[in-house]
mmCIF file of C-alpha atoms in Angstrom:
data_model
loop_
_atom_site.group_PDB
_atom_site.id
_atom_site.type_symbol
_atom_site.label_atom_id
_atom_site.label_comp_id
_atom_site.label_asym_id
_atom_site.label_seq_id
_atom_site.Cartn_x
_atom_site.Cartn_y
_atom_site.Cartn_z
ATOM 1 C CA UNK A 1 277.380 -1.421 63.250
ATOM 2 C CA UNK A 2 274.224 0.052 64.736
ATOM 3 C CA UNK A 3 273.090 -1.092 68.177
ATOM 4 C CA UNK A 4 269.478 -1.688 69.045
ATOM 5 C CA UNK A 5 268.108 -1.521 72.544
ATOM 6 C CA UNK A 6 265.246 -3.785 73.557
ATOM 7 C CA UNK A 7 262.809 -2.109 75.909
ATOM 8 C CA UNK A 8 260.244 -4.236 77.668
ATOM 9 C CA UNK A 9 257.407 -2.943 79.786
ATOM 10 C CA UNK A 10 255.048 -5.111 81.786
ATOM 11 C CA UNK A 11 251.490 -4.307 82.686
ATOM 12 C CA UNK A 12 251.143 -4.198 86.454
ATOM 13 C CA UNK A 13 247.836 -5.993 87.023
ATOM 14 C CA UNK A 14 247.985 -6.485 90.784
ATOM 15 C CA UNK A 15 247.620 -4.495 93.977
ATOM 16 C CA UNK A 16 250.578 -4.380 96.347
ATOM 17 C CA UNK A 17 250.304 -3.944 100.103
ATOM 18 C CA UNK A 18 253.523 -3.347 102.038
ATOM 19 C CA UNK A 19 253.635 -4.577 105.650
ATOM 20 C CA UNK A 20 255.934 -4.026 108.626
ATOM 21 C CA UNK A 21 255.838 -6.976 111.019
ATOM 22 C CA UNK A 22 258.836 -8.226 112.986
ATOM 23 C CA UNK A 23 257.880 -11.908 112.844
ATOM 24 C CA UNK A 24 258.706 -14.919 110.709
ATOM 25 C CA UNK A 25 256.643 -15.293 107.554
ATOM 26 C CA UNK A 26 254.924 -18.474 108.744
ATOM 27 C CA UNK A 27 253.590 -16.644 111.819
ATOM 28 C CA UNK A 28 252.249 -13.774 109.695
ATOM 29 C CA UNK A 29 250.697 -16.285 107.278
ATOM 30 C CA UNK A 30 249.048 -18.122 110.178
ATOM 31 C CA UNK A 31 247.641 -14.885 111.604
ATOM 32 C CA UNK A 32 246.364 -13.743 108.172
ATOM 33 C CA UNK A 33 244.650 -17.122 107.815
ATOM 34 C CA UNK A 34 243.053 -16.755 111.227
ATOM 35 C CA UNK A 35 242.044 -13.082 110.820
ATOM 36 C CA UNK A 36 240.846 -13.152 107.205
ATOM 37 C CA UNK A 37 239.590 -16.734 106.923
ATOM 38 C CA UNK A 38 242.243 -17.533 104.339
ATOM 39 C CA UNK A 39 244.196 -20.684 103.672
ATOM 40 C CA UNK A 40 247.664 -19.344 102.842
ATOM 41 C CA UNK A 41 249.910 -22.297 102.071
ATOM 42 C CA UNK A 42 253.697 -22.325 101.751
ATOM 43 C CA UNK A 43 254.460 -22.428 98.055
ATOM 44 C CA UNK A 44 257.738 -23.054 96.274
ATOM 45 C CA UNK A 45 260.262 -20.307 96.947
ATOM 46 C CA UNK A 46 260.619 -17.704 94.222
ATOM 47 C CA UNK A 47 264.051 -17.751 92.613
ATOM 48 C CA UNK A 48 265.199 -14.491 91.098
ATOM 49 C CA UNK A 49 268.228 -14.564 88.817
ATOM 50 C CA UNK A 50 270.262 -11.460 88.096
ATOM 51 C CA UNK A 51 273.178 -10.761 85.790
ATOM 52 C CA UNK A 52 276.599 -11.885 86.958
ATOM 53 C CA UNK A 53 275.336 -15.299 88.190
ATOM 54 C CA UNK A 54 273.691 -13.674 91.195
ATOM 55 C CA UNK A 55 270.319 -14.668 92.483
ATOM 56 C CA UNK A 56 268.167 -14.979 95.563
ATOM 57 C CA UNK A 57 265.320 -17.031 96.982
ATOM 58 C CA UNK A 58 262.204 -15.338 98.339
ATOM 59 C CA UNK A 59 259.696 -17.006 100.659
ATOM 60 C CA UNK A 60 256.256 -17.304 99.093
ATOM 61 C CA UNK A 61 252.788 -18.170 100.466
ATOM 62 C CA UNK A 62 249.734 -18.518 98.239
ATOM 63 C CA UNK A 63 245.963 -18.449 98.726
ATOM 64 C CA UNK A 64 243.725 -18.769 95.686
ATOM 65 C CA UNK A 65 239.983 -18.311 95.441
ATOM 66 C CA UNK A 66 237.770 -18.647 92.407
ATOM 67 C CA UNK A 67 238.308 -14.996 91.464
ATOM 68 C CA UNK A 68 241.445 -13.836 93.265
ATOM 69 C CA UNK A 69 245.005 -14.811 94.058
ATOM 70 C CA UNK A 70 246.658 -13.600 97.266
ATOM 71 C CA UNK A 71 250.399 -13.982 97.626
ATOM 72 C CA UNK A 72 252.424 -13.208 100.759
ATOM 73 C CA UNK A 73 256.080 -12.667 99.949
ATOM 74 C CA UNK A 74 258.973 -11.728 102.147
ATOM 75 C CA UNK A 75 260.960 -8.676 101.073
ATOM 76 C CA UNK A 76 264.333 -10.016 102.269
ATOM 77 C CA UNK A 77 266.034 -13.087 100.796
ATOM 78 C CA UNK A 78 265.775 -16.348 102.736
ATOM 79 C CA UNK A 79 268.216 -16.739 105.640
ATOM 80 C CA UNK A 80 271.273 -18.790 104.820
ATOM 81 C CA UNK A 81 271.327 -17.542 101.242
ATOM 82 C CA UNK A 82 274.527 -15.927 100.021
ATOM 83 C CA UNK A 83 272.551 -12.783 99.203
ATOM 84 C CA UNK A 84 270.681 -12.718 102.562
ATOM 85 C CA UNK A 85 270.805 -8.928 102.750
ATOM 86 C CA UNK A 86 269.250 -8.658 99.299
ATOM 87 C CA UNK A 87 265.693 -7.346 98.968
ATOM 88 C CA UNK A 88 263.099 -8.104 96.310
ATOM 89 C CA UNK A 89 262.218 -4.375 96.337
ATOM 90 C CA UNK A 90 265.409 -2.611 97.554
ATOM 91 C CA UNK A 91 263.839 0.853 97.559
ATOM 92 C CA UNK A 92 261.313 -0.406 100.140
ATOM 93 C CA UNK A 93 263.734 -2.254 102.415
ATOM 94 C CA UNK A 94 262.038 -0.789 105.499
ATOM 95 C CA UNK A 95 259.055 -3.104 104.773
ATOM 96 C CA UNK A 96 259.225 -6.770 105.775
ATOM 97 C CA UNK A 97 256.480 -8.314 103.629
ATOM 98 C CA UNK A 98 254.246 -7.689 100.648
ATOM 99 C CA UNK A 99 250.794 -8.998 99.828
ATOM 100 C CA UNK A 100 250.082 -9.152 96.109
ATOM 101 C CA UNK A 101 246.419 -9.281 95.108
ATOM 102 C CA UNK A 102 245.742 -10.432 91.561
ATOM 103 C CA UNK A 103 242.397 -10.356 89.739
ATOM 104 C CA UNK A 104 240.717 -8.062 92.225
ATOM 105 C CA UNK A 105 236.953 -8.528 92.109
ATOM 106 C CA UNK A 106 234.423 -5.702 91.905
ATOM 107 C CA UNK A 107 233.025 -6.253 95.407
ATOM 108 C CA UNK A 108 236.444 -6.322 97.073
ATOM 109 C CA UNK A 109 237.014 -3.357 99.434
ATOM 110 C CA UNK A 110 240.762 -2.730 99.609
ATOM 111 C CA UNK A 111 240.527 -0.186 102.452
ATOM 112 C CA UNK A 112 238.597 -2.595 104.693
ATOM 113 C CA UNK A 113 241.081 -5.317 103.812
ATOM 114 C CA UNK A 114 244.051 -3.144 104.866
ATOM 115 C CA UNK A 115 242.228 -2.160 108.073
ATOM 116 C CA UNK A 116 241.835 -5.843 109.000
ATOM 117 C CA UNK A 117 245.548 -6.419 108.405
ATOM 118 C CA UNK A 118 246.378 -3.463 110.677
ATOM 119 C CA UNK A 119 244.311 -5.095 113.465
ATOM 120 C CA UNK A 120 246.808 -7.969 113.711
ATOM 121 C CA UNK A 121 248.731 -7.293 116.955
ATOM 122 C CA UNK A 122 252.292 -7.571 115.598
ATOM 123 C CA UNK A 123 251.648 -5.657 112.349
ATOM 124 C CA UNK A 124 253.123 -2.218 112.901
ATOM 125 C CA UNK A 125 252.193 -0.748 109.532
ATOM 126 C CA UNK A 126 250.350 -1.705 106.337
ATOM 127 C CA UNK A 127 249.964 0.540 103.311
ATOM 128 C CA UNK A 128 248.875 0.258 99.686
ATOM 129 C CA UNK A 129 251.792 0.874 97.299
ATOM 130 C CA UNK A 130 251.675 1.926 93.658
ATOM 131 C CA UNK A 131 253.683 -0.922 92.126
ATOM 132 C CA UNK A 132 253.892 0.821 88.750
ATOM 133 C CA UNK A 133 256.055 3.597 90.238
ATOM 134 C CA UNK A 134 258.599 1.262 91.841
ATOM 135 C CA UNK A 135 262.068 1.137 90.330
ATOM 136 C CA UNK A 136 262.359 -2.637 91.001
ATOM 137 C CA UNK A 137 258.828 -3.534 89.891
ATOM 138 C CA UNK A 138 260.235 -6.087 87.445
ATOM 139 C CA UNK A 139 261.248 -8.249 90.440
ATOM 140 C CA UNK A 140 257.534 -8.739 91.159
ATOM 141 C CA UNK A 141 256.860 -10.315 87.741
ATOM 142 C CA UNK A 142 257.211 -14.075 88.163
#
């Protein structure tokens, strides 16, 4: 009997900024709110299910404007989870957080935005990543 393989590819329609900051996610969210004039709010945790009855919960903050959606997610699973050492993007485990920007508007300057994030005192590093080249990019589709 012939076997067929189903291949699925998703269109990556968001920008991804990787951040190093050795703080809890609520403190980073608070500082982003203060620095950028946002209103990031704790949203329901993202549950990722993998084969073999494995899964993990990822902390998730959301700020939505009329034209854009900003999401702050933690790279490491929530403390206390069985898979605490699991990462949403394992190949980027040296980064603590990601900001996903959906529906980027024409007047939005990404470089200025990243510069403002870098001005936050406890942010050591912030860089724009090409999400389409990531091996685990499917973990960012939820």
